[in-house]
PDB file of C-alpha atoms in Angstrom:
ATOM      1  CA  UNK A  79    -131.313-109.534  30.173  1.00 83.00           C
ATOM      2  CA  UNK A  80    -133.817-106.719  28.970  1.00 85.00           C
ATOM      3  CA  UNK A  81    -132.065-107.002  25.157  1.00 89.00           C
ATOM      4  CA  UNK A  82    -131.845-110.888  25.475  1.00 92.00           C
ATOM      5  CA  UNK A  83    -135.835-111.135  26.090  1.00 94.00           C
ATOM      6  CA  UNK A  84    -136.399-108.526  23.374  1.00 92.00           C
ATOM      7  CA  UNK A  85    -134.316-110.374  20.688  1.00 92.00           C
ATOM      8  CA  UNK A  86    -136.255-113.285  22.008  1.00 95.00           C
ATOM      9  CA  UNK A  87    -139.498-111.901  21.419  1.00 94.00           C
ATOM     10  CA  UNK A  88    -137.870-110.527  17.946  1.00 91.00           C
ATOM     11  CA  UNK A  89    -137.175-114.262  16.778  1.00 93.00           C
ATOM     12  CA  UNK A  90    -140.189-115.852  18.560  1.00 95.00           C
ATOM     13  CA  UNK A  91    -142.342-113.155  16.541  1.00 91.00           C
ATOM     14  CA  UNK A  92    -140.688-114.259  13.356  1.00 90.00           C
ATOM     15  CA  UNK A  93    -141.581-117.889  13.687  1.00 95.00           C
ATOM     16  CA  UNK A  94    -145.208-117.275  14.469  1.00 93.00           C
ATOM     17  CA  UNK A  95    -145.426-117.423  18.250  1.00 96.00           C
ATOM     18  CA  UNK A  96    -147.149-114.589  18.774  1.00 94.00           C
ATOM     19  CA  UNK A  97    -147.924-115.398  22.659  1.00 95.00           C
ATOM     20  CA  UNK A  98    -144.361-116.054  22.921  1.00 96.00           C
ATOM     21  CA  UNK A  99    -143.179-112.967  21.424  1.00 95.00           C
ATOM     22  CA  UNK A 100    -145.713-111.062  23.386  1.00 96.00           C
ATOM     23  CA  UNK A 101    -144.699-112.501  27.011  1.00 97.00           C
ATOM     24  CA  UNK A 102    -141.019-111.600  25.963  1.00 96.00           C
ATOM     25  CA  UNK A 103    -141.489-108.095  24.680  1.00 96.00           C
ATOM     26  CA  UNK A 104    -143.915-107.542  27.711  1.00 96.00           C
ATOM     27  CA  UNK A 105    -140.970-108.970  30.486  1.00 96.00           C
ATOM     28  CA  UNK A 106    -138.004-106.966  28.516  1.00 96.00           C
ATOM     29  CA  UNK A 107    -140.089-103.862  29.120  1.00 96.00           C
ATOM     30  CA  UNK A 108    -140.835-104.434  32.385  1.00 95.00           C
ATOM     31  CA  UNK A 109    -136.866-105.287  33.299  1.00 94.00           C
ATOM     32  CA  UNK A 110    -135.962-101.873  31.781  1.00 94.00           C
ATOM     33  CA  UNK A 111    -138.622 -99.471  31.430  1.00 91.00           C
ATOM     34  CA  UNK A 112    -136.066 -97.341  29.893  1.00 90.00           C
ATOM     35  CA  UNK A 113    -135.150 -99.670  26.928  1.00 91.00           C
ATOM     36  CA  UNK A 114    -137.514 -97.661  24.259  1.00 93.00           C
ATOM     37  CA  UNK A 115    -136.825-100.508  21.699  1.00 92.00           C
ATOM     38  CA  UNK A 116    -138.301-103.070  24.163  1.00 92.00           C
ATOM     39  CA  UNK A 117    -141.719-100.789  25.135  1.00 96.00           C
ATOM     40  CA  UNK A 118    -141.978-100.186  21.038  1.00 95.00           C
ATOM     41  CA  UNK A 119    -141.796-103.683  20.322  1.00 94.00           C
ATOM     42  CA  UNK A 120    -143.951-104.655  23.250  1.00 97.00           C
ATOM     43  CA  UNK A 121    -146.592-101.981  21.612  1.00 97.00           C
ATOM     44  CA  UNK A 122    -146.738-103.481  18.202  1.00 95.00           C
ATOM     45  CA  UNK A 123    -147.139-106.924  19.546  1.00 96.00           C
ATOM     46  CA  UNK A 124    -150.328-105.618  21.527  1.00 97.00           C
ATOM     47  CA  UNK A 125    -151.451-104.014  18.040  1.00 96.00           C
ATOM     48  CA  UNK A 126    -150.955-107.157  15.953  1.00 93.00           C
ATOM     49  CA  UNK A 127    -153.043-109.172  18.185  1.00 94.00           C
ATOM     50  CA  UNK A 128    -155.743-106.600  18.201  1.00 95.00           C
ATOM     51  CA  UNK A 129    -155.189-105.230  21.707  1.00 97.00           C
ATOM     52  CA  UNK A 130    -155.275-101.732  20.611  1.00 97.00           C
ATOM     53  CA  UNK A 131    -156.012 -99.932  23.851  1.00 98.00           C
ATOM     54  CA  UNK A 132    -153.394-101.804  25.683  1.00 97.00           C
ATOM     55  CA  UNK A 133    -151.372-101.130  22.915  1.00 97.00           C
ATOM     56  CA  UNK A 134    -152.393 -97.238  22.849  1.00 97.00           C
ATOM     57  CA  UNK A 135    -151.636 -96.741  26.831  1.00 98.00           C
ATOM     58  CA  UNK A 136    -148.189 -98.272  26.452  1.00 97.00           C
ATOM     59  CA  UNK A 137    -147.258 -96.057  23.139  1.00 97.00           C
ATOM     60  CA  UNK A 138    -148.473 -93.177  25.290  1.00 97.00           C
ATOM     61  CA  UNK A 139    -146.670 -93.718  28.454  1.00 97.00           C
ATOM     62  CA  UNK A 140    -143.417 -94.475  26.037  1.00 97.00           C
ATOM     63  CA  UNK A 141    -144.010 -90.990  24.342  1.00 97.00           C
ATOM     64  CA  UNK A 142    -144.748 -89.129  27.210  1.00 97.00           C
ATOM     65  CA  UNK A 143    -141.084 -90.501  28.438  1.00 96.00           C
ATOM     66  CA  UNK A 144    -139.233 -90.011  25.592  1.00 95.00           C
ATOM     67  CA  UNK A 145    -141.630 -87.279  23.270  1.00 95.00           C
ATOM     68  CA  UNK A 146    -138.663 -86.811  20.776  1.00 93.00           C
ATOM     69  CA  UNK A 147    -137.865 -90.622  20.430  1.00 94.00           C
ATOM     70  CA  UNK A 148    -138.185 -92.035  16.803  1.00 94.00           C
ATOM     71  CA  UNK A 149    -139.010 -95.315  18.370  1.00 92.00           C
ATOM     72  CA  UNK A 150    -141.688 -93.063  20.640  1.00 95.00           C
ATOM     73  CA  UNK A 151    -143.110 -91.325  17.755  1.00 97.00           C
ATOM     74  CA  UNK A 152    -143.262 -94.109  15.461  1.00 96.00           C
ATOM     75  CA  UNK A 153    -144.907 -96.607  17.449  1.00 96.00           C
ATOM     76  CA  UNK A 154    -147.768 -93.705  18.388  1.00 97.00           C
ATOM     77  CA  UNK A 155    -147.946 -93.334  14.764  1.00 98.00           C
ATOM     78  CA  UNK A 156    -149.030 -97.173  14.366  1.00 97.00           C
ATOM     79  CA  UNK A 157    -151.605 -96.846  17.301  1.00 97.00           C
ATOM     80  CA  UNK A 158    -152.869 -93.909  15.079  1.00 98.00           C
ATOM     81  CA  UNK A 159    -152.983 -95.711  12.222  1.00 97.00           C
ATOM     82  CA  UNK A 160    -154.757 -98.697  13.822  1.00 97.00           C
ATOM     83  CA  UNK A 161    -157.339 -96.431  14.946  1.00 97.00           C
ATOM     84  CA  UNK A 162    -157.814 -94.768  11.396  1.00 97.00           C
ATOM     85  CA  UNK A 163    -156.300 -91.648  12.156  1.00 98.00           C
ATOM     86  CA  UNK A 164    -153.924 -91.248   9.015  1.00 98.00           C
ATOM     87  CA  UNK A 165    -153.347 -87.439   9.553  1.00 98.00           C
ATOM     88  CA  UNK A 166    -152.786 -88.037  13.302  1.00 98.00           C
ATOM     89  CA  UNK A 167    -149.984 -90.500  12.137  1.00 98.00           C
ATOM     90  CA  UNK A 168    -148.456 -88.590   9.724  1.00 98.00           C
ATOM     91  CA  UNK A 169    -147.848 -85.767  11.834  1.00 98.00           C
ATOM     92  CA  UNK A 170    -145.867 -88.005  13.794  1.00 98.00           C
ATOM     93  CA  UNK A 171    -143.928 -89.854  10.904  1.00 98.00           C
ATOM     94  CA  UNK A 172    -143.170 -86.427   9.605  1.00 98.00           C
ATOM     95  CA  UNK A 173    -141.570 -85.594  12.954  1.00 97.00           C
ATOM     96  CA  UNK A 174    -139.528 -88.580  13.229  1.00 96.00           C
ATOM     97  CA  UNK A 175    -138.661 -88.198   9.077  1.00 96.00           C
ATOM     98  CA  UNK A 176    -137.675 -84.265   9.907  1.00 96.00           C
ATOM     99  CA  UNK A 177    -134.763 -85.345  12.140  1.00 93.00           C
ATOM    100  CA  UNK A 178    -134.231 -89.253  10.518  1.00 90.00           C
ATOM    101  CA  UNK A 179    -134.975 -89.371   6.766  1.00 89.00           C
ATOM    102  CA  UNK A 180    -133.728 -92.435   5.911  1.00 84.00           C
ATOM    103  CA  UNK A 181    -135.771 -94.732   8.931  1.00 88.00           C
ATOM    104  CA  UNK A 182    -137.411 -97.281   6.838  1.00 89.00           C
ATOM    105  CA  UNK A 183    -140.504 -98.331   9.162  1.00 91.00           C
ATOM    106  CA  UNK A 184    -141.153 -94.406   9.445  1.00 94.00           C
ATOM    107  CA  UNK A 185    -140.835 -93.797   5.851  1.00 94.00           C
ATOM    108  CA  UNK A 186    -143.128 -97.322   5.264  1.00 95.00           C
ATOM    109  CA  UNK A 187    -145.747 -96.593   7.585  1.00 97.00           C
ATOM    110  CA  UNK A 188    -145.793 -92.515   6.050  1.00 97.00           C
ATOM    111  CA  UNK A 189    -147.157 -94.669   2.609  1.00 97.00           C
ATOM    112  CA  UNK A 190    -150.092 -96.070   4.615  1.00 98.00           C
ATOM    113  CA  UNK A 191    -150.792 -92.809   6.483  1.00 98.00           C
ATOM    114  CA  UNK A 192    -150.763 -90.932   2.739  1.00 98.00           C
ATOM    115  CA  UNK A 193    -153.056 -94.125   1.281  1.00 98.00           C
ATOM    116  CA  UNK A 194    -155.513 -93.275   4.060  1.00 98.00           C
ATOM    117  CA  UNK A 195    -155.757 -89.595   3.506  1.00 98.00           C
ATOM    118  CA  UNK A 196    -156.408 -90.447  -0.432  1.00 98.00           C
ATOM    119  CA  UNK A 197    -152.770 -89.375  -1.430  1.00 98.00           C
ATOM    120  CA  UNK A 198    -151.939 -92.443  -3.475  1.00 97.00           C
ATOM    121  CA  UNK A 199    -149.397 -90.865  -5.362  1.00 97.00           C
ATOM    122  CA  UNK A 200    -147.459 -89.461  -2.124  1.00 98.00           C
ATOM    123  CA  UNK A 201    -147.899 -93.045  -0.548  1.00 98.00           C
ATOM    124  CA  UNK A 202    -146.110 -94.350  -3.667  1.00 97.00           C
ATOM    125  CA  UNK A 203    -143.740 -92.268  -3.748  1.00 96.00           C
ATOM    126  CA  UNK A 204    -143.139 -92.598   0.479  1.00 95.00           C
ATOM    127  CA  UNK A 205    -142.817 -96.449  -0.848  1.00 95.00           C
ATOM    128  CA  UNK A 206    -140.330 -96.148  -3.265  1.00 93.00           C
ATOM    129  CA  UNK A 207    -137.941 -93.869  -1.049  1.00 91.00           C
ATOM    130  CA  UNK A 208    -138.357 -96.795   1.779  1.00 90.00           C
ATOM    131  CA  UNK A 209    -136.959 -99.031  -0.602  1.00 88.00           C
ATOM    132  CA  UNK A 210    -133.972 -96.996  -1.617  1.00 85.00           C
ATOM    133  CA  UNK A 211    -133.590 -95.747   1.661  1.00 76.00           C
ATOM    134  CA  UNK A 212    -130.151 -96.879   3.889  1.00 67.00           C
ATOM    135  CA  UNK A 213    -132.452 -98.189   6.804  1.00 67.00           C
ATOM    136  CA  UNK A 214    -134.868-100.171   4.495  1.00 68.00           C
ATOM    137  CA  UNK A 215    -133.709-103.596   4.419  1.00 74.00           C
ATOM    138  CA  UNK A 216    -136.186-105.192   6.839  1.00 80.00           C
ATOM    139  CA  UNK A 217    -138.812-103.550   4.855  1.00 83.00           C
ATOM    140  CA  UNK A 218    -137.991-104.354   0.867  1.00 88.00           C
ATOM    141  CA  UNK A 219    -140.717-107.005   0.713  1.00 90.00           C
ATOM    142  CA  UNK A 220    -143.541-104.798   2.479  1.00 92.00           C
ATOM    143  CA  UNK A 221    -142.649-101.843   0.413  1.00 93.00           C
ATOM    144  CA  UNK A 222    -142.577-104.296  -2.943  1.00 93.00           C
ATOM    145  CA  UNK A 223    -145.810-105.612  -1.887  1.00 95.00           C
ATOM    146  CA  UNK A 224    -147.504-102.490  -1.002  1.00 96.00           C
ATOM    147  CA  UNK A 225    -146.199-100.770  -4.602  1.00 96.00           C
ATOM    148  CA  UNK A 226    -147.603-103.852  -6.722  1.00 96.00           C
ATOM    149  CA  UNK A 227    -150.967-103.541  -4.814  1.00 96.00           C
ATOM    150  CA  UNK A 228    -151.094 -99.753  -4.782  1.00 97.00           C
ATOM    151  CA  UNK A 229    -148.553 -98.664  -7.489  1.00 96.00           C
ATOM    152  CA  UNK A 230    -148.717-100.525 -10.194  1.00 91.00           C
ATOM    153  CA  UNK A 231    -145.756-102.391  -9.221  1.00 71.00           C
ATOM    154  CA  UNK A 232    -143.316 -99.467  -9.583  1.00 63.00           C
TER     155      UNK A 232
END
């Protein structure tokens, strides 16, 4: 049932129902605390609502329970970016990409971390790589938007 609630949360998120998505992600994480993706989705939903401290706590617990998990590392990196700590985010994302260089979300967010550090050229390279990677499909639009905004569209 945890997976069902997690999928429902993702669907509700796509329809713009942030409250419903958060409730579904919370239920999924409570029903199966071992479900890393449910906990990562919960932290991300909390971030989108501006509940940074609660998202930080969820991400910290997830990372403590699964210190090498790409979901945990990427989720904590998102929190670091929200806390305006691009260097901390970059270190976490580099750990993810060292084991899975095609993870689209990590590569996309690495671009934002580099941009936050004033490294526009590296950010543009990250977004281009994120667009061409095997796991890039969900992030192509976001990458294209970042490239258009920060890299002259290419």
